[in-house]
């Protein structure tokens, strides 16, 4: 029985010879607008590209790849099926960021823990990257080898990695949740120019990457505003097509949103690629999220992000951490963050994705065990730890904007103070589900906060001090606000503070990180009243 012919199309404009190789032989590609070869091959068969006298290369448009003992290899497989998109969310997004291996080891393993996420009230899971990557020196997955495939090591059957990702997405949909995906199009895992060519570098090195020209650096070296050795060239038509094809494939699996790593690097063409992604996103009905900075540019609140994009708000992270650890002179800034960061982002809460923790940095638990100026963290001691964790969650979930936290924060997951475990695949970075039981009071508190937020979504904010006007002086460390029948009091002072409710109505205690004595609010605590 004859094997099907596989058409391989290769963009290598400067090559003089392109060969598609398999274990069974080689096929010379024919030059036209692209190099094209037809190969007799079965599903699951590996192939690689040979360009002139260069090393074996991955097909950057392949739908599957493996890391073999000989190196990374593309794999023939049929086009992915198209799966249904999720029904519209019935409530505004609450985002739970997770790493597939750390959370459940595999896509199917993650499904086993979705009920926990749903029980927390989160209705979006944001997956860290699932592009194929070399896992021998990387855990997070931010060094993609190809963009439009799925990491086989996250599947129980690597040849069906895309289908198993689709199973996870469908399982989330069945629970009323959406799945967002962190995508890394700003660089490739080929790293610096001194590293081996794996794909684009061996096919079109002249156009696929941005280079320094007359700017004080050695001419014709890669720019490295990604910090990963290279920056892709978003103006290159072929790079753009690879990006758009990858997005289309993932959306076909039911993915409902995309968070773009180091997004300003995709706008180095003047915004053409961002415009194209925006138009595509509106057509596909997916959510688009910017990480609005890279190593050279900080673009939080920039006009380069259309109004329907969400933006990761790291100023929210830093200012909330600073206020809750008791820094001086923070009341005015904290007030802006809680109300939606209108001072930073034109869309305010509509565009602000708020977080206190994400994959990059300390876990929420570890914010309470390490005193660090860089992380705006404070070792509060064992007696205050649960209280301080409740404070973080209370502020996060009762602020205006889209809240997000990272897997396991709701039950005190620790990385033993490690703030950058990008290459650690082991118990340090895995969720310890057995340990979650000992943090039930925190988990229950977070569930209650989410229920309050759902019942009283943040609306107009009115701010008060302990007995009237907000005190924004250097030594002030307390504030209250009223929004949609919730009255929230935050005391970051190291002594109790007596408050007077400044809004009419009959108020009763809904939640508190430490029960107050009447309206005498305990030191370093949050009290939530409802009417």
Coordinates of C-alpha atoms in Angstrom, one line a residue:
X1 CA 0.0 0.0 0.0
X2 CA 1.5 3.3 -1.1
X3 CA 2.1 6.0 1.5
X4 CA 0.5 9.4 1.0
X5 CA 2.5 12.1 -0.7
X6 CA 3.4 14.9 1.7
X7 CA 3.9 18.4 0.3
X8 CA 6.7 20.3 2.1
X9 CA 7.0 24.0 1.3
X10 CA 10.2 25.7 2.4
X11 CA 11.0 29.4 2.5
X12 CA 14.8 29.7 1.9
X13 CA 15.3 32.6 -0.6
X14 CA 19.1 32.5 -0.6
X15 CA 19.5 28.7 -0.8
X16 CA 21.0 27.0 -3.8
X17 CA 19.8 23.5 -2.8
X18 CA 17.1 22.3 -0.4
X19 CA 16.6 18.6 0.4
X20 CA 13.8 17.0 2.5
X21 CA 15.2 13.9 4.3
X22 CA 13.6 11.0 6.1
X23 CA 14.9 7.7 7.4
X24 CA 13.9 6.2 4.0
X25 CA 15.8 8.7 1.8
X26 CA 15.9 12.2 0.4
X27 CA 13.9 14.2 -2.0
X28 CA 15.3 17.3 -3.8
X29 CA 13.0 20.3 -3.5
X30 CA 12.2 22.2 -6.6
X31 CA 12.8 26.0 -6.6
X32 CA 9.9 28.3 -7.4
X33 CA 8.5 31.1 -5.3
X34 CA 9.2 28.7 -2.5
X35 CA 11.1 25.4 -2.4
X36 CA 8.6 22.5 -2.8
X37 CA 9.0 18.8 -2.4
X38 CA 6.6 15.9 -2.4
X39 CA 7.6 13.1 0.0
X40 CA 6.2 9.5 0.4
X41 CA 5.8 9.3 4.2
X42 CA 3.5 7.9 6.8
X43 CA 1.9 9.7 9.8
X44 CA 4.4 9.9 12.6
X45 CA 7.5 9.7 10.3
X46 CA 10.3 12.2 11.1
X47 CA 11.8 14.5 8.5
X48 CA 14.3 17.3 8.3
X49 CA 15.5 19.9 5.9
X50 CA 19.0 20.1 4.5
X51 CA 19.9 23.5 3.0
X52 CA 23.1 23.7 1.0
X53 CA 25.8 22.4 3.3
X54 CA 24.1 23.3 6.6
X55 CA 22.9 21.1 9.5
X56 CA 19.6 19.3 9.7
X57 CA 16.8 21.9 10.2
X58 CA 13.2 21.9 11.4
X59 CA 10.4 22.8 9.1
X60 CA 9.2 26.0 10.8
X61 CA 5.7 25.3 9.6
X62 CA 5.5 21.7 10.8
X63 CA 2.5 20.6 12.8
X64 CA 4.5 18.3 15.1
X65 CA 8.1 17.7 16.2
X66 CA 10.1 15.6 18.6
X67 CA 13.4 15.9 20.4
X68 CA 15.2 12.8 19.1
X69 CA 18.7 11.5 20.1
X70 CA 19.9 13.0 16.8
X71 CA 18.4 16.4 17.6
X72 CA 15.0 18.0 17.0
X73 CA 13.0 16.6 14.0
X74 CA 9.8 17.6 12.3
X75 CA 7.1 15.0 12.2
X76 CA 4.5 14.4 9.5
X77 CA 0.9 14.4 10.7
X78 CA -2.5 15.3 9.3
X79 CA -3.8 18.9 9.7
X80 CA -5.5 19.5 13.0
X81 CA -9.2 19.1 13.2
X82 CA -11.2 22.2 14.1
X83 CA -12.8 22.1 17.6
X84 CA -15.6 24.3 18.9
X85 CA -14.9 27.6 20.6
X86 CA -16.1 28.0 24.1
X87 CA -19.5 29.5 24.8
X88 CA -19.2 33.2 25.9
X89 CA -18.2 33.5 29.6
X90 CA -21.2 34.2 31.8
X91 CA -19.1 36.5 34.0
X92 CA -16.0 38.7 33.7
X93 CA -12.7 36.8 33.5
X94 CA -10.9 35.7 36.6
X95 CA -7.6 34.1 35.4
X96 CA -5.7 31.2 36.8
X97 CA -2.2 30.9 35.3
X98 CA -0.7 27.4 35.2
X99 CA 2.2 25.4 33.8
X100 CA 1.1 22.2 32.2
X101 CA 3.8 20.0 33.7
X102 CA 3.9 21.7 37.0
X103 CA 0.1 21.6 37.4
X104 CA -0.8 18.2 36.1
X105 CA 2.3 16.7 34.3
X106 CA 0.3 16.3 31.1
X107 CA -2.7 17.9 29.4
X108 CA -4.9 15.0 30.6
X109 CA -3.4 15.3 34.0
X110 CA -4.4 18.9 34.1
X111 CA -8.0 17.9 33.4
X112 CA -8.0 16.0 36.7
X113 CA -7.5 19.2 38.6
X114 CA -9.9 21.5 36.6
X115 CA -12.7 21.0 39.2
X116 CA -10.4 22.6 41.8
X117 CA -9.9 25.6 39.6
X118 CA -13.6 25.9 38.9
X119 CA -14.4 25.6 42.6
X120 CA -12.2 28.6 43.2
X121 CA -14.4 30.6 40.9
X122 CA -11.8 31.2 38.2
X123 CA -13.3 31.0 34.8
X124 CA -10.1 31.2 32.6
X125 CA -7.0 29.1 32.8
X126 CA -4.0 30.7 31.1
X127 CA -1.5 28.1 30.0
X128 CA 2.2 28.9 29.9
X129 CA 3.7 28.1 26.5
X130 CA 3.0 24.8 24.7
X131 CA 5.1 25.4 21.7
X132 CA 7.7 22.6 21.2
X133 CA 10.9 23.4 23.0
X134 CA 14.1 21.7 24.1
X135 CA 13.2 20.5 27.6
X136 CA 16.8 19.4 28.4
X137 CA 17.7 22.9 29.5
X138 CA 14.3 24.6 29.8
X139 CA 11.1 24.1 31.9
X140 CA 8.9 27.1 31.3
X141 CA 8.9 26.7 27.5
X142 CA 9.8 30.3 26.5
X143 CA 12.4 29.1 24.0
X144 CA 10.2 27.8 21.1
X145 CA 11.7 25.7 18.4
X146 CA 8.7 26.0 16.1
X147 CA 5.6 28.1 16.7
X148 CA 2.6 26.2 15.2
X149 CA 2.9 22.8 16.9
X150 CA 2.3 21.4 20.4
X151 CA 4.9 20.1 22.8
X152 CA 4.7 16.4 22.6
X153 CA 6.1 15.8 26.1
X154 CA 2.9 17.3 27.5
X155 CA 0.8 14.5 26.0
X156 CA 0.4 10.8 27.0
X157 CA 0.7 10.1 23.2
X158 CA 3.1 12.6 21.7
X159 CA 1.8 11.9 18.2
X160 CA -1.6 13.3 19.3
X161 CA -0.4 16.3 21.4
X162 CA -2.7 18.7 19.6
X163 CA -5.7 16.5 20.2
X164 CA -4.9 16.1 23.9
X165 CA -4.5 19.9 24.2
X166 CA -8.0 20.1 22.5
X167 CA -9.3 17.6 25.2
X168 CA -8.1 19.9 27.9
X169 CA -9.7 22.9 26.2
X170 CA -13.0 21.0 25.8
X171 CA -12.9 19.9 29.4
X172 CA -12.5 23.5 30.5
X173 CA -15.4 24.5 28.2
X174 CA -17.6 21.9 29.9
X175 CA -17.0 23.6 33.2
X176 CA -17.9 27.0 31.8
X177 CA -14.2 28.1 31.5
X178 CA -12.1 29.5 28.7
X179 CA -8.5 28.6 28.0
X180 CA -5.9 31.3 27.1
X181 CA -2.5 30.5 25.8
X182 CA 0.8 32.2 26.4
X183 CA 2.5 32.5 23.0
X184 CA 6.2 33.4 22.3
X185 CA 6.6 34.9 18.9
X186 CA 9.3 37.5 19.8
X187 CA 12.3 35.2 19.4
X188 CA 13.2 31.6 18.7
X189 CA 14.9 29.0 20.8
X190 CA 17.9 29.0 18.5
X191 CA 19.4 31.6 20.9
X192 CA 22.4 33.7 20.1
X193 CA 24.2 33.6 16.7
X194 CA 26.9 31.4 18.3
X195 CA 24.3 28.6 19.0
X196 CA 23.4 25.9 16.4
X197 CA 21.0 26.7 13.7
X198 CA 17.7 24.8 14.2
X199 CA 15.2 26.3 11.8
X200 CA 14.8 29.9 10.7
X201 CA 18.5 30.7 11.1
X202 CA 19.4 28.1 8.5
X203 CA 16.6 29.1 6.2
X204 CA 16.5 32.9 6.0
X205 CA 18.9 34.3 8.6
X206 CA 19.2 37.5 6.7
X207 CA 15.5 38.5 7.1
X208 CA 14.0 36.5 10.0
X209 CA 15.8 38.4 12.7
X210 CA 16.4 42.0 13.6
X211 CA 20.0 43.3 13.6
X212 CA 22.0 46.2 15.0
X213 CA 22.9 48.7 12.3
X214 CA 24.9 51.9 13.0
X215 CA 23.8 52.1 16.6
X216 CA 27.1 51.5 18.5
X217 CA 26.9 47.8 18.4
X218 CA 28.9 45.6 16.0
X219 CA 27.0 45.8 12.7
X220 CA 24.9 42.8 11.6
X221 CA 24.7 41.2 15.1
X222 CA 21.3 40.2 16.4
X223 CA 19.4 42.6 18.6
X224 CA 18.6 41.0 21.9
X225 CA 15.8 42.9 23.5
X226 CA 14.2 39.6 24.3
X227 CA 17.2 38.6 26.5
X228 CA 17.1 35.2 24.8
X229 CA 19.7 35.7 22.1
X230 CA 17.7 37.0 19.2
X231 CA 14.7 39.1 18.2
X232 CA 12.5 38.1 15.3
X233 CA 11.8 40.6 12.6
X234 CA 8.0 41.3 12.7
X235 CA 8.2 43.2 9.3
X236 CA 9.3 40.0 7.5
X237 CA 6.3 38.6 5.5
X238 CA 7.3 35.0 6.1
X239 CA 7.7 35.6 9.9
X240 CA 4.2 37.2 9.9
X241 CA 2.7 34.3 8.1
X242 CA 4.2 31.8 10.5
X243 CA 2.8 33.8 13.4
X244 CA -0.7 34.0 11.9
X245 CA -0.7 30.4 10.9
X246 CA 0.2 29.3 14.5
X247 CA -2.5 31.5 16.0
X248 CA -5.1 30.0 13.6
X249 CA -4.1 26.5 14.5
X250 CA -4.4 27.1 18.2
X251 CA -7.7 28.9 17.8
X252 CA -8.9 25.8 15.9
X253 CA -8.2 23.8 19.0
X254 CA -10.7 26.0 20.9
X255 CA -8.2 28.4 22.5
X256 CA -10.1 31.5 23.5
X257 CA -7.3 34.0 24.2
X258 CA -3.6 34.7 23.6
X259 CA -1.1 36.4 25.9
X260 CA 1.8 37.6 23.8
X261 CA 5.2 37.4 25.5
X262 CA 7.3 40.6 25.4
X263 CA 4.7 42.1 23.0
X264 CA 6.5 45.3 22.1
X265 CA 9.0 43.2 20.1
X266 CA 6.1 42.4 17.7
X267 CA 5.6 46.1 17.1
X268 CA 9.2 46.9 15.9
X269 CA 7.7 47.1 12.4
X270 CA 5.7 50.2 13.3
X271 CA 2.7 48.2 14.3
X272 CA 1.7 46.3 11.2
X273 CA 1.8 42.9 12.8
X274 CA -0.1 44.0 15.8
X275 CA -2.7 45.5 13.6
X276 CA -3.0 42.2 11.7
X277 CA -3.3 40.2 15.0
X278 CA -5.9 42.6 16.2
X279 CA -8.0 42.3 13.1
X280 CA -7.7 38.5 13.2
X281 CA -8.6 38.4 16.9
X282 CA -11.7 40.3 16.4
X283 CA -12.7 38.0 13.5
X284 CA -12.0 34.9 15.6
X285 CA -13.6 36.3 18.7
X286 CA -10.6 35.7 20.9
X287 CA -9.1 37.8 23.7
X288 CA -5.7 39.4 23.1
X289 CA -3.4 40.2 26.0
X290 CA -0.1 42.2 25.9
X291 CA 2.9 41.8 28.1
X292 CA 3.6 45.4 27.4
X293 CA 7.4 45.5 27.9
X294 CA 10.7 44.0 26.8
X295 CA 14.2 44.6 27.8
X296 CA 14.4 47.9 25.8
X297 CA 10.9 49.3 25.9
X298 CA 8.2 49.7 28.5
X299 CA 4.8 50.3 26.9
X300 CA 2.1 49.9 29.6
X301 CA -0.7 52.2 28.6
X302 CA 0.8 52.9 25.2
X303 CA -1.5 53.7 22.2
X304 CA 0.1 50.9 20.4
X305 CA -2.4 48.5 22.1
X306 CA -5.9 48.8 20.7
X307 CA -8.6 49.3 23.3
X308 CA -9.9 45.8 23.2
X309 CA -6.5 44.4 24.3
X310 CA -5.8 43.5 27.9
X311 CA -2.5 44.6 29.3
X312 CA -0.5 42.9 32.1
X313 CA -0.2 45.6 34.7
X314 CA 3.1 45.2 36.5
X315 CA 2.7 48.5 38.2
X316 CA -0.4 47.0 39.9
X317 CA 1.8 44.1 41.1
X318 CA 4.5 46.4 42.5
X319 CA 2.3 49.0 44.1
X320 CA 0.0 46.6 45.8
X321 CA 3.0 44.7 47.2
X322 CA 4.5 47.9 48.4
X323 CA 1.4 49.1 50.1
X324 CA 0.7 45.8 51.8
X325 CA 4.2 45.5 53.2
X326 CA 3.8 48.9 54.8
X327 CA 5.9 51.2 52.6
X328 CA 5.4 54.9 53.2
X329 CA 3.9 57.4 50.8
X330 CA 1.9 54.7 48.9
X331 CA -1.8 55.6 49.6
X332 CA -2.3 57.8 46.5
X333 CA -0.7 55.3 44.2
X334 CA -2.5 52.3 45.8
X335 CA -5.8 54.2 45.3
X336 CA -5.1 54.4 41.6
X337 CA -4.3 50.7 41.2
X338 CA -7.3 49.6 43.1
X339 CA -9.6 51.8 41.0
X340 CA -8.3 50.4 37.7
X341 CA -5.1 52.4 36.9
X342 CA -6.8 55.1 34.9
X343 CA -3.6 57.2 35.4
X344 CA -1.6 54.6 33.4
X345 CA -4.0 53.0 31.0
X346 CA -6.6 54.8 28.9
X347 CA -9.0 52.0 29.1
X348 CA -8.6 51.8 32.9
X349 CA -10.1 48.6 34.4
X350 CA -11.4 47.5 31.0
X351 CA -7.8 47.0 29.8
X352 CA -5.9 46.3 33.1
X353 CA -5.0 42.7 33.9
X354 CA -4.1 42.9 37.6
X355 CA -1.8 40.5 39.3
X356 CA 0.3 40.2 42.4
X357 CA 2.1 37.1 41.3
X358 CA 2.7 35.4 38.0
X359 CA 5.1 32.6 36.9
X360 CA 8.0 35.0 36.8
X361 CA 9.1 35.9 40.3
X362 CA 8.1 34.8 43.8
X363 CA 5.0 32.8 44.6
X364 CA 2.5 34.6 46.9
X365 CA 3.6 32.5 49.8
X366 CA 7.2 33.4 49.2
X367 CA 6.4 37.1 49.1
X368 CA 5.8 36.5 52.9
X369 CA 9.0 34.7 53.6
X370 CA 11.6 36.9 51.8
X371 CA 12.4 40.5 52.5
X372 CA 13.4 42.0 49.1
X373 CA 13.4 45.5 47.7
X374 CA 13.4 44.1 44.2
X375 CA 10.3 42.0 44.8
X376 CA 8.7 44.5 47.2
X377 CA 8.3 41.5 49.6
X378 CA 8.5 41.1 53.3
X379 CA 9.2 38.2 55.6
X380 CA 6.3 38.8 57.9
X381 CA 6.9 35.7 60.1
X382 CA 4.8 32.6 60.6
X383 CA 2.2 34.4 62.8
X384 CA 1.2 36.9 60.1
X385 CA 1.7 34.7 57.0
X386 CA -1.9 33.5 56.5
X387 CA -3.2 37.0 57.3
X388 CA -0.9 38.6 54.8
X389 CA -1.8 36.1 52.1
X390 CA -5.5 36.8 52.7
X391 CA -4.6 40.6 52.4
X392 CA -3.1 40.0 48.9
X393 CA -6.1 38.1 47.7
X394 CA -8.6 40.5 49.1
X395 CA -7.1 43.5 47.4
X396 CA -6.5 41.6 44.1
X397 CA -10.1 40.3 43.9
X398 CA -11.8 43.4 45.0
X399 CA -9.9 45.8 42.7
X400 CA -11.3 47.1 39.3
X401 CA -9.8 45.2 36.4
X402 CA -9.2 41.6 35.4
X403 CA -7.6 39.6 38.3
X404 CA -5.1 36.8 37.8
X405 CA -3.0 34.7 40.1
X406 CA -0.6 31.8 39.6
X407 CA -1.3 28.1 40.3
X408 CA -1.2 27.1 43.9
X409 CA -1.2 30.6 45.4
X410 CA -4.6 29.8 46.9
X411 CA -3.0 27.1 49.1
X412 CA 0.4 28.5 49.8
X413 CA 2.5 26.9 47.1
X414 CA 6.2 27.6 47.7
X415 CA 9.3 27.5 45.5
X416 CA 11.5 28.0 48.6
X417 CA 12.2 31.6 47.6
X418 CA 13.3 30.7 44.1
X419 CA 12.2 33.6 41.8
X420 CA 13.3 32.3 38.4
X421 CA 13.0 28.5 38.1
X422 CA 12.8 28.6 34.3
X423 CA 15.0 25.5 34.0
X424 CA 13.9 23.5 37.1
X425 CA 11.6 20.6 36.3
X426 CA 11.0 18.9 39.7
X427 CA 9.1 19.1 43.0
X428 CA 10.3 22.7 43.5
X429 CA 8.1 23.8 40.6
X430 CA 5.4 21.2 40.7
X431 CA 2.1 21.7 42.5
X432 CA 2.1 19.6 45.7
X433 CA -1.6 18.7 45.8
X434 CA -1.3 16.9 49.1
X435 CA 0.1 20.0 50.8
X436 CA -3.0 21.9 49.7
X437 CA -5.1 20.4 52.5
X438 CA -3.1 22.3 55.2
X439 CA -4.1 25.6 53.7
X440 CA -7.8 25.1 53.6
X441 CA -8.5 28.4 55.5
X442 CA -6.8 30.4 52.8
X443 CA -8.5 28.4 50.0
X444 CA -11.9 29.0 51.6
X445 CA -11.2 32.7 52.0
X446 CA -10.3 33.0 48.3
X447 CA -13.5 31.2 47.3
X448 CA -15.5 33.6 49.5
X449 CA -13.8 36.6 47.9
X450 CA -14.6 35.4 44.4
X451 CA -18.3 34.9 45.4
X452 CA -18.3 38.5 46.8
X453 CA -16.8 39.8 43.6
X454 CA -19.3 38.0 41.5
X455 CA -22.2 39.3 43.6
X456 CA -20.9 42.8 43.7
X457 CA -18.7 43.4 40.6
X458 CA -16.4 46.4 41.0
X459 CA -18.1 49.6 39.8
X460 CA -17.6 53.2 40.7
X461 CA -15.1 53.6 43.5
X462 CA -15.4 56.2 46.3
X463 CA -12.4 56.4 48.7
X464 CA -12.3 57.4 52.3
X465 CA -9.9 57.7 55.2
X466 CA -10.4 56.3 58.7
X467 CA -12.9 59.0 59.6
X468 CA -13.5 60.9 56.4
X469 CA -11.2 62.3 53.7
X470 CA -8.4 60.0 52.5
X471 CA -5.1 60.6 54.2
X472 CA -2.4 60.6 51.5
X473 CA 0.4 61.9 53.7
X474 CA 3.8 60.2 53.7
X475 CA 3.1 58.2 56.9
X476 CA -0.4 57.2 56.1
X477 CA -0.9 53.4 55.5
X478 CA -4.7 52.9 55.6
X479 CA -7.5 53.6 53.2
X480 CA -11.1 52.5 52.6
X481 CA -13.4 52.4 49.5
X482 CA -17.0 51.7 48.6
X483 CA -18.0 50.1 45.4
X484 CA -21.3 48.4 44.6
X485 CA -22.4 47.7 48.2
X486 CA -19.0 46.6 49.4
X487 CA -17.0 48.7 51.8
X488 CA -13.4 47.6 51.9
X489 CA -11.0 48.7 54.7
X490 CA -7.2 48.1 54.3
X491 CA -4.9 48.8 57.2
X492 CA -1.2 48.3 56.4
X493 CA -0.2 50.1 59.6
X494 CA 1.5 48.0 62.3
X495 CA -1.1 49.0 64.9
X496 CA -4.9 48.8 64.9
X497 CA -6.8 51.8 63.4
X498 CA -10.4 52.7 64.2
X499 CA -12.6 53.5 61.1
X500 CA -16.0 55.1 60.6
X501 CA -18.1 53.9 57.7
X502 CA -18.7 56.9 55.4
X503 CA -21.5 55.5 53.4
X504 CA -25.2 55.3 54.4
X505 CA -26.9 51.9 54.9
X506 CA -26.9 48.9 57.2
X507 CA -23.5 47.3 56.9
X508 CA -22.4 43.9 58.2
X509 CA -19.1 42.0 58.2
X510 CA -18.6 39.9 55.1
X511 CA -15.0 38.9 55.3
X512 CA -11.8 39.9 57.2
X513 CA -8.2 38.6 57.2
X514 CA -8.4 39.3 60.9
X515 CA -11.8 39.8 62.7
X516 CA -12.1 43.4 63.7
X517 CA -13.3 44.6 67.1
X518 CA -16.3 46.5 65.9
X519 CA -14.6 48.9 63.4
X520 CA -11.3 48.9 65.1
X521 CA -9.3 47.2 62.3
X522 CA -6.4 45.0 63.3
X523 CA -2.9 45.8 62.2
X524 CA -2.0 44.7 58.7
X525 CA -5.5 43.4 57.9
X526 CA -8.3 43.8 55.4
X527 CA -12.0 44.0 56.4
X528 CA -14.9 43.8 53.9
X529 CA -18.4 45.0 54.8
X530 CA -21.5 44.4 52.7
X531 CA -24.9 46.2 52.8

